Short mmCIF file of C-alpha atoms in Angstrom, two decimals:
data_model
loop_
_atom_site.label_atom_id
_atom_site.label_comp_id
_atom_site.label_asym_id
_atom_site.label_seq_id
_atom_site.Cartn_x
_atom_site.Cartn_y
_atom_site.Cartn_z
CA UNK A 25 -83.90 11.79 32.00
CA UNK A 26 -83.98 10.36 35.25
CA UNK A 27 -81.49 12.33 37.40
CA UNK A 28 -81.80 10.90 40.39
CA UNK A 29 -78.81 9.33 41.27
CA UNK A 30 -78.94 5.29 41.20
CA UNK A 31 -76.64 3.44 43.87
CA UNK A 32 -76.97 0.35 41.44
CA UNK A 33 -78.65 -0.24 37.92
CA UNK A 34 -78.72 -4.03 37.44
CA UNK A 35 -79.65 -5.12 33.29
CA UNK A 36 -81.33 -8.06 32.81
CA UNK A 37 -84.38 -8.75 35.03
CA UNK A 38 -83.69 -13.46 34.96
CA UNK A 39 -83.59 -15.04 38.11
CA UNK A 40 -80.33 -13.57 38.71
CA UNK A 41 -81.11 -10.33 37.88
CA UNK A 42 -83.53 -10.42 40.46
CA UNK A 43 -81.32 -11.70 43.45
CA UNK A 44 -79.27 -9.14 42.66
CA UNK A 45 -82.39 -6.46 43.57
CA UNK A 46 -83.18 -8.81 46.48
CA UNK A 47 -79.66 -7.54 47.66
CA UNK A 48 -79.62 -3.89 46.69
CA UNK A 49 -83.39 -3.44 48.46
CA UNK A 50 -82.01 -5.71 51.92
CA UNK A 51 -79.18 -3.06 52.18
CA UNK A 52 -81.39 -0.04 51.21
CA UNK A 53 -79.43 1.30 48.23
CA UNK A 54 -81.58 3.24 45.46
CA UNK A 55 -81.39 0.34 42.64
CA UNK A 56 -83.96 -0.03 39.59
CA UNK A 57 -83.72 -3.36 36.92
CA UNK A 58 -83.98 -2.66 33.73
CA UNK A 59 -85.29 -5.40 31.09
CA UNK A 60 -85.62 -5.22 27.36
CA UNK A 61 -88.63 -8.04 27.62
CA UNK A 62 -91.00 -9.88 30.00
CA UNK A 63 -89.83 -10.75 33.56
CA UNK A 64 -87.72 -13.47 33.45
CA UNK A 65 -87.71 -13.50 29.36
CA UNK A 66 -85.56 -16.05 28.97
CA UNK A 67 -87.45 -18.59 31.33
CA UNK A 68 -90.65 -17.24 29.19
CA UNK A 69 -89.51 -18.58 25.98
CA UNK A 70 -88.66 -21.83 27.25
CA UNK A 71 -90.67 -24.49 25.60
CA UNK A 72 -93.79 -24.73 27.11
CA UNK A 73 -93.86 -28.34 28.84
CA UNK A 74 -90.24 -27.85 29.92
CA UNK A 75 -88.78 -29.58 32.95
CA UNK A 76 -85.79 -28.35 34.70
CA UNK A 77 -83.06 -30.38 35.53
CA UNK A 78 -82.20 -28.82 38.81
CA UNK A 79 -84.68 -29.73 41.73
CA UNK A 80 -86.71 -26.83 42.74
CA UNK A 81 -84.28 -25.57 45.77
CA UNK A 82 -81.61 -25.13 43.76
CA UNK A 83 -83.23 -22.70 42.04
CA UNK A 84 -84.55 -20.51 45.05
CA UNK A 85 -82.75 -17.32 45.28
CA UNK A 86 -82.39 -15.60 48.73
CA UNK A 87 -83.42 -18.22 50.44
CA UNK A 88 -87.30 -17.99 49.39
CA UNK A 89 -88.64 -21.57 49.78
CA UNK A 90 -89.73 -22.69 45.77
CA UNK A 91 -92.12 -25.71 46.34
CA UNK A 92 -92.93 -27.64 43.18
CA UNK A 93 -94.94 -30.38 42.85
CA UNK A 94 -92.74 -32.80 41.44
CA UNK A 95 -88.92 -32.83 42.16
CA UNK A 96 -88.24 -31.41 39.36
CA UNK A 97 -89.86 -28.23 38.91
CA UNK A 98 -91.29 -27.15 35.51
CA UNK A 99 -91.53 -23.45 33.41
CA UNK A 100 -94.68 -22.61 34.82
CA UNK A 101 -93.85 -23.23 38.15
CA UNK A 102 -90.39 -21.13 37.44
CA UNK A 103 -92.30 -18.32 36.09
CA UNK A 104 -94.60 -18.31 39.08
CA UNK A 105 -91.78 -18.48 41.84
CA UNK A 106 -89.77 -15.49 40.46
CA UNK A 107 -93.02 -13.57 39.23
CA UNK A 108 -94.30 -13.92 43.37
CA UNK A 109 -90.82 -13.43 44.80
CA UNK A 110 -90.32 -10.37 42.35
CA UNK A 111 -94.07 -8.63 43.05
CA UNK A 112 -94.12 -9.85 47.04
CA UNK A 113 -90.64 -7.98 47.52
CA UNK A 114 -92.08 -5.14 45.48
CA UNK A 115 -88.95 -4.75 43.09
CA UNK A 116 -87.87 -1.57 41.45
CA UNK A 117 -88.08 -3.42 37.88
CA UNK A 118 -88.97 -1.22 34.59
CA UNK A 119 -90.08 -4.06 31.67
CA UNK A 120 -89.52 -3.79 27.84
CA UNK A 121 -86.85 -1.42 27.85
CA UNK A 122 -83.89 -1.90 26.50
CA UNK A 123 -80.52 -0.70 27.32
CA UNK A 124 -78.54 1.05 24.27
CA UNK A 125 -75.44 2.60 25.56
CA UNK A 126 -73.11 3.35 28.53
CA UNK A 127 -71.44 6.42 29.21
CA UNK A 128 -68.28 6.64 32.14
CA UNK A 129 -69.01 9.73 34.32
CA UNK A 130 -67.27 11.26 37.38
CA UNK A 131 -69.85 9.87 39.76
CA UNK A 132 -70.08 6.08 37.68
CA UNK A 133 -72.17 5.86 34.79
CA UNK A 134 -75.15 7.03 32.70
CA UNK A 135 -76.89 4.26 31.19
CA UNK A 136 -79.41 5.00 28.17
CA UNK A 137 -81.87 3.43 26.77
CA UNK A 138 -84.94 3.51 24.36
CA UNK A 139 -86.84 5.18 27.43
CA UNK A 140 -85.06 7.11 29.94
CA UNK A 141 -81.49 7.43 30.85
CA UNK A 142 -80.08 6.75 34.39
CA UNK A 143 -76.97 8.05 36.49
CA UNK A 144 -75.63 5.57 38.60
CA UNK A 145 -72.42 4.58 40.60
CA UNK A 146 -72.54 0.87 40.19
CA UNK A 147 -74.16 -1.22 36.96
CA UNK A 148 -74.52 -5.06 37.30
CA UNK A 149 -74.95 -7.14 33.96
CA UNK A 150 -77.20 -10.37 34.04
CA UNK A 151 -78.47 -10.90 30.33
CA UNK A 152 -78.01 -14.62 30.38
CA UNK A 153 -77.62 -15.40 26.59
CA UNK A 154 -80.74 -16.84 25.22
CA UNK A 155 -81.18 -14.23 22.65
CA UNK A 156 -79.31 -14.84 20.16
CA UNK A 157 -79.20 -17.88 18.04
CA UNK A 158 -76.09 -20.04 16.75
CA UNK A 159 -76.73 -19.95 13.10
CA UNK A 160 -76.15 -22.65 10.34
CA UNK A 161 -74.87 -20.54 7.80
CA UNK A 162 -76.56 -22.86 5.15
CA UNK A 163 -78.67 -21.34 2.18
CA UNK A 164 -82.23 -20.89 2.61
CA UNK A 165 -82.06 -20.40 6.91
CA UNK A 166 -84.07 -17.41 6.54
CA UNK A 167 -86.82 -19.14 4.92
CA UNK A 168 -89.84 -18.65 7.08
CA UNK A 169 -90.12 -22.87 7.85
CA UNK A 170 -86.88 -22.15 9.73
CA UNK A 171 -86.72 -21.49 13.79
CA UNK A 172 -84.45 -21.31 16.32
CA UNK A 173 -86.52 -21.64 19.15
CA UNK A 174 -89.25 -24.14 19.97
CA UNK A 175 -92.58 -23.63 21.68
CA UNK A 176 -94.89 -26.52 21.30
CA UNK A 177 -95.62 -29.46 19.20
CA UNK A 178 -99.00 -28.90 17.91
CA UNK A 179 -98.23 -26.84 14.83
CA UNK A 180 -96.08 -29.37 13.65
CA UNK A 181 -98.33 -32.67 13.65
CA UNK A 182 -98.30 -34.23 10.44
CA UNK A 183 -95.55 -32.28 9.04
CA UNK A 184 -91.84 -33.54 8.05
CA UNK A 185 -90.00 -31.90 10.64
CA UNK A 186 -85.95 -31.57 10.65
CA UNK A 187 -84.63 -31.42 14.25
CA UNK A 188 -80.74 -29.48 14.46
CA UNK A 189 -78.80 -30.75 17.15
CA UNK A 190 -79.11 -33.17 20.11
CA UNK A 191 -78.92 -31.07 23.14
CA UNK A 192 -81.83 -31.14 25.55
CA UNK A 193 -83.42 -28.56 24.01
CA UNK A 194 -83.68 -30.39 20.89
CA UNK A 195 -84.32 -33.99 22.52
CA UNK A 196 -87.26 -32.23 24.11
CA UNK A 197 -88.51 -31.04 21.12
CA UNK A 198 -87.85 -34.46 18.79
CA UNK A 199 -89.90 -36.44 21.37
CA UNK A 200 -92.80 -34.28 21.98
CA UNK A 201 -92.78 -33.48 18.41
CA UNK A 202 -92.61 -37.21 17.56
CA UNK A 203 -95.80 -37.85 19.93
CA UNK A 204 -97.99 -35.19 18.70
CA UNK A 205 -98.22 -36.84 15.32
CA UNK A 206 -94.94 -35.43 13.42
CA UNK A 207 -92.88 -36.90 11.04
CA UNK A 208 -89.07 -36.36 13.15
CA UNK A 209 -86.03 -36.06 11.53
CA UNK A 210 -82.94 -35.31 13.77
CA UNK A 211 -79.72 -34.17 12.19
CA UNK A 212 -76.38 -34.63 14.33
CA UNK A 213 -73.20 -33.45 13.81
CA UNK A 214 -72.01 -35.47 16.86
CA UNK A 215 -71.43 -39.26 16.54
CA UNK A 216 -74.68 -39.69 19.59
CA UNK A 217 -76.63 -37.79 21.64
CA UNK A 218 -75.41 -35.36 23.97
CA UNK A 219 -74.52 -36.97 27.46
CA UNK A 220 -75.70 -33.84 28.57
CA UNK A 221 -79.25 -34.82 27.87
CA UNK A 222 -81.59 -35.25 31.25
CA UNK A 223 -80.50 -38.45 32.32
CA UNK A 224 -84.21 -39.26 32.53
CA UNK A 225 -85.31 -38.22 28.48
CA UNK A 226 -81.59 -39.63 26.94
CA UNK A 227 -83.16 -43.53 27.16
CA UNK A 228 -86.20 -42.61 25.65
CA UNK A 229 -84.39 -40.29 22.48
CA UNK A 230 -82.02 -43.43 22.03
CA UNK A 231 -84.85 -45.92 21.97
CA UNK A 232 -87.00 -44.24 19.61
CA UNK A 233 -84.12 -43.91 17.69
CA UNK A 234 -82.98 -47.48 17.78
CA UNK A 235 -86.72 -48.79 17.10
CA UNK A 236 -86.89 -45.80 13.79
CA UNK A 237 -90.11 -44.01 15.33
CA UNK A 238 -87.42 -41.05 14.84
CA UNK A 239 -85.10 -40.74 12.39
CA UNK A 240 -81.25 -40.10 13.00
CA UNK A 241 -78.56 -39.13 10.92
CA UNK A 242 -75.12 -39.03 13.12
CA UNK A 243 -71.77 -36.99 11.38
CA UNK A 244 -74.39 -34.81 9.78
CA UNK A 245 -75.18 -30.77 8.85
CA UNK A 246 -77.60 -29.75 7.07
CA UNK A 247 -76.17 -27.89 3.31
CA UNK A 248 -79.00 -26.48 2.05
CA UNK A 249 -82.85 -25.53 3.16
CA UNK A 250 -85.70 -25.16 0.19
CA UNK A 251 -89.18 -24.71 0.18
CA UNK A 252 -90.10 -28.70 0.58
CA UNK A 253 -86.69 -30.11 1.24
CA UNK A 254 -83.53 -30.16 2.53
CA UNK A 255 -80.05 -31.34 1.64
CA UNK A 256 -78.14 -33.11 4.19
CA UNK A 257 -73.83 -34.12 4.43
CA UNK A 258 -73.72 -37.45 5.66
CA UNK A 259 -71.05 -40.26 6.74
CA UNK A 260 -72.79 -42.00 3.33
CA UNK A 261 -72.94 -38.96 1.16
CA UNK A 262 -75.29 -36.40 0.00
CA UNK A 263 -78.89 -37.35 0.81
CA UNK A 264 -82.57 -34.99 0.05
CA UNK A 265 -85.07 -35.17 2.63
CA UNK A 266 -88.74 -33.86 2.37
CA UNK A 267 -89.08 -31.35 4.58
CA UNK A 268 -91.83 -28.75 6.25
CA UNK A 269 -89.93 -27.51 9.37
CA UNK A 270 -86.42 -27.00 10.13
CA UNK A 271 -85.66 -26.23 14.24
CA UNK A 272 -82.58 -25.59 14.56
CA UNK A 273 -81.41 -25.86 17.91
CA UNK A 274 -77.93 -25.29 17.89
CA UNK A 275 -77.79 -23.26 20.91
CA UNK A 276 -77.37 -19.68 21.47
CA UNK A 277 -74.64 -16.85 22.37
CA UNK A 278 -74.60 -13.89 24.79
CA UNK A 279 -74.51 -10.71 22.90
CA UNK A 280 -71.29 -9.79 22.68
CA UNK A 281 -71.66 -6.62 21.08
CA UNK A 282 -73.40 -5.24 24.10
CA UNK A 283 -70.53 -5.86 26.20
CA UNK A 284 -68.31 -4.73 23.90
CA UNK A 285 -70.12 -0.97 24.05
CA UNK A 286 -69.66 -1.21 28.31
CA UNK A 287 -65.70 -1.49 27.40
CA UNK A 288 -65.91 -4.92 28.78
CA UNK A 289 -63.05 -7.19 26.96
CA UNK A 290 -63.50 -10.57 25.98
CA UNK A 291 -60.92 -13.08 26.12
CA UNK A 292 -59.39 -14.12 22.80
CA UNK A 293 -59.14 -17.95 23.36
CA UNK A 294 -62.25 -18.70 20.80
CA UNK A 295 -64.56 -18.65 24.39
CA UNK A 296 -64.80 -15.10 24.60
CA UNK A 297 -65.27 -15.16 27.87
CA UNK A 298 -65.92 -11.75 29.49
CA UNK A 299 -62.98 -10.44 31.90
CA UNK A 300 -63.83 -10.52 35.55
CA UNK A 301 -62.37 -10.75 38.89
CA UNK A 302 -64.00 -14.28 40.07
CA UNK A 303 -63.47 -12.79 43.78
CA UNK A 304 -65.64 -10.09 43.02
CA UNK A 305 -67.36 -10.53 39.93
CA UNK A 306 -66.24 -6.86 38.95
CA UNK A 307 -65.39 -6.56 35.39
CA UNK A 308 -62.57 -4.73 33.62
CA UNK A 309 -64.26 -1.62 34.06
CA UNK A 310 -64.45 -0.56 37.54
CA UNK A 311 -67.75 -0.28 39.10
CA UNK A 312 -69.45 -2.66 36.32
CA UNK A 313 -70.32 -6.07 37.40
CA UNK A 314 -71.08 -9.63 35.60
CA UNK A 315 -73.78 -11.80 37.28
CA UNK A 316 -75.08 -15.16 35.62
CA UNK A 317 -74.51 -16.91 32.63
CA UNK A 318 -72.96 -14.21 30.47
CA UNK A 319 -69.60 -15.07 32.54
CA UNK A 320 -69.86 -18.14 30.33
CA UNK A 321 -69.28 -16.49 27.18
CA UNK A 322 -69.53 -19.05 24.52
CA UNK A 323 -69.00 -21.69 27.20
CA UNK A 324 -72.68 -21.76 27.85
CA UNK A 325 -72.85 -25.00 29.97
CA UNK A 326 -70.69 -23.65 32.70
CA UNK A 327 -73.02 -21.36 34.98
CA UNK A 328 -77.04 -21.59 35.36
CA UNK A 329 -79.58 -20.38 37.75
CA UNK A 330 -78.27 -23.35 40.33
CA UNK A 331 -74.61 -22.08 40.44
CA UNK A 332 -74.43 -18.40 39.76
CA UNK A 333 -77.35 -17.56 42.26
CA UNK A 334 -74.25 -16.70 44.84
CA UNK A 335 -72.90 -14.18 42.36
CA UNK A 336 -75.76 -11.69 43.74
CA UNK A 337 -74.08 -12.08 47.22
CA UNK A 338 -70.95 -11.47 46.08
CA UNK A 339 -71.53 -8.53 44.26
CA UNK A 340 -73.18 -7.02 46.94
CA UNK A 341 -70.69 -7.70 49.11
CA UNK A 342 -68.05 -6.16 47.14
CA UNK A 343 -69.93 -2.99 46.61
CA UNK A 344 -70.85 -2.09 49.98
CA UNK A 345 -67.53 -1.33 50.66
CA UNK A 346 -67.82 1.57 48.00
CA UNK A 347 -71.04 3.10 48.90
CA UNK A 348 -71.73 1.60 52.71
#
């Protein structure tokens, strides 16, 4: 056990994980970051050739200058910008460890987790919510053809491949997929593509579309997944397409169950979105703080890097009036 006593533990170790330790080391408070995967895991499992959306200073944190070479920086130039900013600023940050429980104690909290266990007055939580996968509920899902994240196209060159969803995530994957020599399929519950999508990659998913290079089917789920095919509800009925590949990305949740064993409540609108005071960022349970995109709950789309990078501030802020 590590029984020194923590001013702040802060889980999750994503860009805002780590403006959060920017702030705990500028004030001098004993802090450590503790995360169950690589540094910025999330941002690590992005698909490989992914562009952000956001221009490259909206995604600085503390005021570190990120300078990409195009205006829109990419996931190798993320990883590179947190990894120096993290390793230049020497940050307390422990790596593939994950957090299993919380206990309330006199002083704050002991966290535990598959390593070491930690006594602490304040805990911040910035897990983001990539982890977990929005399933399909459909027979056959847990065939091995099926995935919920996406990578790269190579594997999937010559192969019938069924694309879930129309997202950005999923228009990435349809077009790069489509130009590596695959055989795209896109399945979409909606009645068009996601206005969402980059306002730069929608024209080309639509025209690719409209000229059949990719295949579409709008009002549409997937009902079944076999070995070499898959059955798909359409406006027109029942159709069976050949299939090799399913990706099905249909988004993702944070985990839930997590916050549930911090005592943090979730609201019961069908968002559950975790309770916080948006002046403070301080949850239900005193002395435990949100950060990020798990304030989102299932409302995914509402906070990213580019507007939840002043949560670290205010956090900060809040505590120092606790322990100085």
């Amino acid at each position: 056990m590590n029984t020194e006593l923590k001013d702040v533990i802060i889980i999750g170790a994503g860009p805002i994980g780590i403006a959060c330790a920017l702030e705990c080391k500028k004030r001098g408070w004993k802090y450590t970051v503790i995360e169950k995967g690589a540094l910025t895991n999330s941002l690590f499992n992005y698909p490989l050739n992914m562009t952000f959306f956001s221009t490259s200073d909206k995604l600085e944190i503390d005021d570190i200058p990120f300078i990409s070479n195009n205006p829109k920086p990419t996931r190798s130039e993320a990883l590179e910008y947190y990894r120096r900013v993290t390793t230049s600023n020497q940050l307390h940050i422990n790596l593939f460890e994950a957090v299993q429980s919380f206990e309330k104690t006199a002083d704050g909290f002991t966290v535990i987790s598959d390593k070491n266990s930690y006594k602490t007055k304040k805990v911040i939580i910035a897990t983001g919510f990539y982890d977990i996968p929005n399933l399909l509920n459909v027979p056959g899902e847990n065939l091995p053809k099926v995935l919920h994240y996406y990578k790269e196209a190579h594997p999937y060159t010559l192969q019938n491949v069924a694309i879930v969803g129309a997202s950005n995530s999923s228009v990435d994957a349809a077009l790069e997929i489509f130009r590596k020599g695959g055989h795209v399929t896109m399945i979409i519950r909606n009645v068009a593509v996601g206005e969402r999508v980059k306002y730069w990659v929608r024209p080309d998913i639509i025209n690719r579309i409209e000229e059949g290079s990719i295949k579409a089917y709008f009002n549409s789920d997937i009902t079944e997944i076999k070995a070499n095919e898959i059955t798909v509800n359409t406006p027109n009925g029942i159709i069976t397409l050949p299939n090799d590949f399913v990706i099905a990305l249909t988004g993702y949740r944070p985990n839930f169950q997590f916050l549930a064993k911090a005592g943090i409540e979730l609201s019961r609108d069908g968002k559950q979105i975790p309770i916080y005071n948006e002046n403070t960022m301080e949850s239900n349970v005193e002395g435990m703080y949100l950060a990020g995109v798990i304030c989102g709950g299932l409302e995914t789309h509402k906070w990213f890097i580019e507007n939840s990078r002043i949560h670290a501030k205010i956090i900060a802020a809040h505590i120092e009036h606790s322990i100085g």
